[in-house]
Short mmCIF file of C-alpha atoms in Angstrom, two decimals:
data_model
loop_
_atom_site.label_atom_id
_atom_site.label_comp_id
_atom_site.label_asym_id
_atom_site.label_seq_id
_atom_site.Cartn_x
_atom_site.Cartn_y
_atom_site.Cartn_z
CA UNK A 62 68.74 -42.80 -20.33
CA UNK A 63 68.90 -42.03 -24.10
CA UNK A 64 67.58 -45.01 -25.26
CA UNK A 65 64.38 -44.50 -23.20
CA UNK A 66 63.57 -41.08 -24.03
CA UNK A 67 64.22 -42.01 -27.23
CA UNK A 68 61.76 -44.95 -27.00
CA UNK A 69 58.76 -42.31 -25.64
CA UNK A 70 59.04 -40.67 -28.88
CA UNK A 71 57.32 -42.83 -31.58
CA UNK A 72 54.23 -43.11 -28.68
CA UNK A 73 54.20 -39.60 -28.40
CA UNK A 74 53.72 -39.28 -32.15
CA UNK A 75 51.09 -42.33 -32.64
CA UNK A 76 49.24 -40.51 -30.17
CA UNK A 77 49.35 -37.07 -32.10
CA UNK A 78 48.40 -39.27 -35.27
CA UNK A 79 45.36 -40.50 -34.32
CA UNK A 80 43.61 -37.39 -32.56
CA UNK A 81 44.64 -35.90 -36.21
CA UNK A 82 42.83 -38.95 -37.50
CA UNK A 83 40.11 -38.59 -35.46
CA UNK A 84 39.59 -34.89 -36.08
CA UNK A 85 39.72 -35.35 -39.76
CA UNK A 86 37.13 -38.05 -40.12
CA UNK A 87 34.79 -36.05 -37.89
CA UNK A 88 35.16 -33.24 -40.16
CA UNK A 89 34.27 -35.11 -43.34
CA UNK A 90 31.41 -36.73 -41.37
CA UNK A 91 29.74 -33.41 -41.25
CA UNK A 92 30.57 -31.86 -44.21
CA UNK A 93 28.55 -34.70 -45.71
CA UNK A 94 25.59 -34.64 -43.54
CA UNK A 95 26.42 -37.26 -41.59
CA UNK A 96 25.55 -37.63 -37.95
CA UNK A 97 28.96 -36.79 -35.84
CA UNK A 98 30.08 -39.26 -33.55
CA UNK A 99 29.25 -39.44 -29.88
CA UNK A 100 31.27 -37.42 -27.86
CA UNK A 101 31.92 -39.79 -24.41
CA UNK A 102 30.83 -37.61 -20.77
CA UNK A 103 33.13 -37.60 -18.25
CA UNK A 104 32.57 -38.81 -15.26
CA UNK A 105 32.33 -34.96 -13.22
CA UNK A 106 29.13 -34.06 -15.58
CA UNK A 107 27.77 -37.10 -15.03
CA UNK A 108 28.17 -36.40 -11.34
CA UNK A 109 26.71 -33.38 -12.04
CA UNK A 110 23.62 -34.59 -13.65
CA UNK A 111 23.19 -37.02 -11.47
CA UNK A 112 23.06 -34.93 -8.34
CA UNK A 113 20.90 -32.40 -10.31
CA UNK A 114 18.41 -35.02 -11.02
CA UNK A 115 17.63 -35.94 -7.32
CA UNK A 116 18.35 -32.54 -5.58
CA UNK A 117 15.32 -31.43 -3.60
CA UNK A 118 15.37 -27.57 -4.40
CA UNK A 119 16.36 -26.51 -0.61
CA UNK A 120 19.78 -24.07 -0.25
CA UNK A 121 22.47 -25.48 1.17
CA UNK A 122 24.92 -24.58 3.76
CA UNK A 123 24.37 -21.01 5.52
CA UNK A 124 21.79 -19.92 3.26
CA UNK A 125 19.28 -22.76 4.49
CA UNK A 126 20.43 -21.68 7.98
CA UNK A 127 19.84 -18.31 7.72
CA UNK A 128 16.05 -19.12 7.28
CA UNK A 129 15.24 -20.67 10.94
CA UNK A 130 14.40 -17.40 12.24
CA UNK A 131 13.67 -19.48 15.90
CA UNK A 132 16.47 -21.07 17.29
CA UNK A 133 16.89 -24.45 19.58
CA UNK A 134 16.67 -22.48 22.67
CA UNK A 135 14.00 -20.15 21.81
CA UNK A 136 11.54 -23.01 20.62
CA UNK A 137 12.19 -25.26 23.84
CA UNK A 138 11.21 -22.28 25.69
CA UNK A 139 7.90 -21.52 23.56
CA UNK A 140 6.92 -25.37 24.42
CA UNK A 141 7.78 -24.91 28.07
CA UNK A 142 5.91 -21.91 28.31
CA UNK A 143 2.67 -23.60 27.19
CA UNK A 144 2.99 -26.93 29.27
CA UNK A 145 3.37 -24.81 31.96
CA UNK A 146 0.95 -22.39 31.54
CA UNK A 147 -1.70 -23.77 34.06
CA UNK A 148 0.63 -24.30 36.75
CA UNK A 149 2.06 -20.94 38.13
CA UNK A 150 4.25 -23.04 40.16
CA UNK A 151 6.15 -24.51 38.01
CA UNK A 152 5.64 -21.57 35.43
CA UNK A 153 7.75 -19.17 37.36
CA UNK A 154 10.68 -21.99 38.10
CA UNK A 155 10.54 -23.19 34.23
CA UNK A 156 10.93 -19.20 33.53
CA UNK A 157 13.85 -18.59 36.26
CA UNK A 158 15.51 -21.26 34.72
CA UNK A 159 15.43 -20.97 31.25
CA UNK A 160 13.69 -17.95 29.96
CA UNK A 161 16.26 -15.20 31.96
CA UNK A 162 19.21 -17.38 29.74
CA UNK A 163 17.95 -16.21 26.51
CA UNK A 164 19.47 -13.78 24.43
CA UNK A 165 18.09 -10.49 23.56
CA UNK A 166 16.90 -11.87 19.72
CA UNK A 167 15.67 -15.23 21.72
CA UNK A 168 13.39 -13.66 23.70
CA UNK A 169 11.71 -11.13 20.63
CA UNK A 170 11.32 -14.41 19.16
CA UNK A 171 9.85 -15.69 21.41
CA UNK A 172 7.68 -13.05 22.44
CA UNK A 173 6.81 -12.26 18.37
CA UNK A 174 5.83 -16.14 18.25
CA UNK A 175 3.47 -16.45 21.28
CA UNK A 176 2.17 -13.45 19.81
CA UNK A 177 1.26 -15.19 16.66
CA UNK A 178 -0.09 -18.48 18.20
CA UNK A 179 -2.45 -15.68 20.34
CA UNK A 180 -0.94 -17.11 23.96
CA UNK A 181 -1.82 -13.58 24.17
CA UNK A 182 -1.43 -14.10 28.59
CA UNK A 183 2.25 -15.88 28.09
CA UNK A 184 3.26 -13.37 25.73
CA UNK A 185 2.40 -10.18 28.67
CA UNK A 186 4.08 -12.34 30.62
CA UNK A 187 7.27 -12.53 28.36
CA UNK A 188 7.21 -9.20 27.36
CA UNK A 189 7.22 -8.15 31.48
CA UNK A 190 10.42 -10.00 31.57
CA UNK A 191 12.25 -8.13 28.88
CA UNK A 192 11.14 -4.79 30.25
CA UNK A 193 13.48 -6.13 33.24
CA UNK A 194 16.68 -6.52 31.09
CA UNK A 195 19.60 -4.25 30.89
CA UNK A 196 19.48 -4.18 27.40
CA UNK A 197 15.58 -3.22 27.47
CA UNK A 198 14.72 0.04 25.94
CA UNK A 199 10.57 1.54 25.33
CA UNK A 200 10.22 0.25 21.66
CA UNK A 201 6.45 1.55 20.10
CA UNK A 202 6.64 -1.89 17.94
CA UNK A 203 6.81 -4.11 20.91
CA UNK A 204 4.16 -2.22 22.71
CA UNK A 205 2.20 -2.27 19.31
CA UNK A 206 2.12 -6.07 18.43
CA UNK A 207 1.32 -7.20 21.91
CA UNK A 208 -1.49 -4.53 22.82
CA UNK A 209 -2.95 -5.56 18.91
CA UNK A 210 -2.98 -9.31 20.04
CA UNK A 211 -4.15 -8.36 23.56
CA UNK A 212 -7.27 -6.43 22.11
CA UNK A 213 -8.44 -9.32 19.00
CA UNK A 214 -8.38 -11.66 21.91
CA UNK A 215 -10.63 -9.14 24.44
CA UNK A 216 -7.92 -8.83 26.52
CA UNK A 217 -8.81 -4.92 27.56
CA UNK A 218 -7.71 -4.97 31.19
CA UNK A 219 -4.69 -6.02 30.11
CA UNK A 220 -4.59 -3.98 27.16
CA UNK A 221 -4.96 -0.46 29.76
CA UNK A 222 -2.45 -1.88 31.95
CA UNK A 223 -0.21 -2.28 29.12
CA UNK A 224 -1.38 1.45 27.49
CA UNK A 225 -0.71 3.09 30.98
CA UNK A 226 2.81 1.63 31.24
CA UNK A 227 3.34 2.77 27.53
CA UNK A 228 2.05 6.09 27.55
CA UNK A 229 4.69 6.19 31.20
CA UNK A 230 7.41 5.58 29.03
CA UNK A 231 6.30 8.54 26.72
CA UNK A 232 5.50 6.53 23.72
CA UNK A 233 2.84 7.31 21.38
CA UNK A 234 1.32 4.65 19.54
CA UNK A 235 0.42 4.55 15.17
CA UNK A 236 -2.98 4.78 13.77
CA UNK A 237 -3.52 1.11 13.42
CA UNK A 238 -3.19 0.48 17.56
CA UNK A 239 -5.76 3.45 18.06
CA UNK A 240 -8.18 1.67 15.49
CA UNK A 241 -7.60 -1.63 17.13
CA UNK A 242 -7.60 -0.91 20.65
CA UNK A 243 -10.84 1.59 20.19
CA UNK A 244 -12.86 -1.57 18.00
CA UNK A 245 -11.96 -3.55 21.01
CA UNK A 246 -13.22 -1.40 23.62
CA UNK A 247 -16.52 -1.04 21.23
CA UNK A 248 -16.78 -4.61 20.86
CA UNK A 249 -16.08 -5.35 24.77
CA UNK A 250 -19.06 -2.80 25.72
CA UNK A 251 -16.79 -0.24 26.84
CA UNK A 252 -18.05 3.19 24.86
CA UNK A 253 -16.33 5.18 27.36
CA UNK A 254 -12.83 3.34 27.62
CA UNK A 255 -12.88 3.87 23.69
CA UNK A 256 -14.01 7.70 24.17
CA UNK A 257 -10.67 7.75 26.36
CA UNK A 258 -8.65 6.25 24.06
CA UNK A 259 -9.86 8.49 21.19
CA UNK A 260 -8.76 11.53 23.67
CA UNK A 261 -5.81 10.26 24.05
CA UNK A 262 -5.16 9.80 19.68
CA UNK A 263 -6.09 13.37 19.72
CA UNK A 264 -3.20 14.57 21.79
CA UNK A 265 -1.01 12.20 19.60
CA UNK A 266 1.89 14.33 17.99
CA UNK A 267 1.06 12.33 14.97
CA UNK A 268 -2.01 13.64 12.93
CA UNK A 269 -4.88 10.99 13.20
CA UNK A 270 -6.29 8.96 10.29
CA UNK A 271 -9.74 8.85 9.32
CA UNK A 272 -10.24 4.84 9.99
CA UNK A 273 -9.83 5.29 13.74
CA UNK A 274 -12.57 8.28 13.45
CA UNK A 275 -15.61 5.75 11.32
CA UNK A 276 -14.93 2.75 13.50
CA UNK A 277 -15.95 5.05 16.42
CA UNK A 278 -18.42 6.70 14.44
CA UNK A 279 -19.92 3.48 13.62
CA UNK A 280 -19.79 1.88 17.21
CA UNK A 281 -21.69 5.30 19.05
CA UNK A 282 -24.47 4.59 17.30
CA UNK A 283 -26.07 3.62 19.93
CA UNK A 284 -24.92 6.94 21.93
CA UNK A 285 -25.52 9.78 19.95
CA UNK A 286 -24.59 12.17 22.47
CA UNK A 287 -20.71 10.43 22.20
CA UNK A 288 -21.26 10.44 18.19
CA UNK A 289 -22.17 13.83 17.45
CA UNK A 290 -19.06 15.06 19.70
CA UNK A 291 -16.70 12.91 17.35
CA UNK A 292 -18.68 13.53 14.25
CA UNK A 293 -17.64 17.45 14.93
CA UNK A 294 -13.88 16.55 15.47
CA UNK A 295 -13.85 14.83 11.80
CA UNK A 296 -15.37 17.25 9.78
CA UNK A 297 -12.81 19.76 11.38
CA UNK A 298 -9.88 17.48 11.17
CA UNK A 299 -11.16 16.17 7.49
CA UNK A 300 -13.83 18.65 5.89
CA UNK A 301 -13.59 17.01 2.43
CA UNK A 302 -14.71 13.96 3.81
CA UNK A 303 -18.67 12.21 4.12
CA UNK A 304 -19.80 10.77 6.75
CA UNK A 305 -22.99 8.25 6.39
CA UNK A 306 -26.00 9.32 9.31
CA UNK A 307 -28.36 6.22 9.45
CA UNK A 308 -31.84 6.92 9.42
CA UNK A 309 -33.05 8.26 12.55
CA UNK A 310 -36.20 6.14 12.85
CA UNK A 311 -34.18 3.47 13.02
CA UNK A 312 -30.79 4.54 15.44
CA UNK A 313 -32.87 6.70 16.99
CA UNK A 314 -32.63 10.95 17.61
CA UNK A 315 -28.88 12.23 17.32
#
């Protein structure tokens, strides 16, 4: 046992001798200007560099998994929904079956996404469904998004139905639902569903903004009786405010 321990000993210091060496003849190298030698990469940095080169920017692991805000379930429902959408038939089995198995965050998603993709009838028909749930409670947002994406598409019957089961559950919508449900009825023909509506935003325990007030001002043009009545309102409710009167040679007496 002595003899090799003893033998390990002259490796140890050849070894220790020549990273001495080594260190001394780098040192002179660059005390005379010379270029120092090549250091030699180990193999983990040129893993690194390697993987760098060819990695494709995404995040990995959770963080990449965070971002599918639609899962599995949710999306094979969204697809159902629409191949089924002519066929009440199978529309109402398809929906027994699978939309009733959804989680509570499923079926928002869901509902938020036919909302985007204006299936503006599926996503009344989705948001019916939830209002069944135990877990249902009157949320203004939900009512807002759908009865926004209701009125763009011209949807009005739908959009009362839906304002009458709101204004039930003793919710009061924001300024930008008033503005968007009262350019709808304007743009549908419908001066005195938007007159109702602007009753309605006057009773609001919210004060009113002045955009809802000038897209009805704008759209009684045509009744002036309607217009004055609202122009009165706003210079109460805003008295530092202008409001532009067209010519009346051209809109007619006010």
């Amino acid at each position: 046992m002595a003899s090799r321990s003893f033998s390990k000993v002259p490796k140890i210091c050849d070894f220790r001798s020549l990273l001495v060496g080594q260190l001394t003849r780098t040192t002179k190298l660059i005390e005379h200007g010379s270029a120092p030698l090549p250091f030699v990469e180990s193999t983990s940095l040129k893993t690194t560099s390697c993987w760098r080169q060819y990695h494709d920017g995404r995040p990995r692991g959770p963080l990449w998994r965070g971002k599918k805000l639609i899962g599995k379930e949710a999306l094979f429902v969204i697809l159902g929904l629409k191949r089924f959408k002519d066929d009440e038939d199978k529309l109402q089995k398809f929906m027994k079956s699978h939309v009733l198995r959804l989680l509570k965050m499923d079926m928002i998603a869901v509902l938020t996404e036919l909302e985007r993709q204006e299936q503006v009838s599926l996503a009344l028909k989705m948001f019916k469904v939830m209002q069944k749930q135990d877990w249902y409670k009157p949320d203004t947002f939900l009512y807002k998004d759908l009865i926004i994406a209701l009125a763009r598409s011209k949807k009005m019957d739908e959009v009362l139905q839906l304002w009458e089961s709101m204004r039930k559950e003793n919710l009061f919508p924001d300024s930008q639902t008033y503005t968007e449900v009262i350019r709808g009825f304007l743009n549908y023909g419908s001066p005195a569903d938007a007159m109702n509506i602007y009753e309605d935003m006057k009773n609001s325990p919210d004060p009113p903004d002045e955009l809802p007030f000038r897209i009805l001002l704008k759209g009684l043009l045509p009744h002036p009786l309607l217009r004055n009545k609202v122009k009165q309102d706003f210079e109460e409710i805003f008295p530092d405010s202008n409001i532009y009167d067209p010519p009346q040679e051209i809109f007619g007496a006010r």
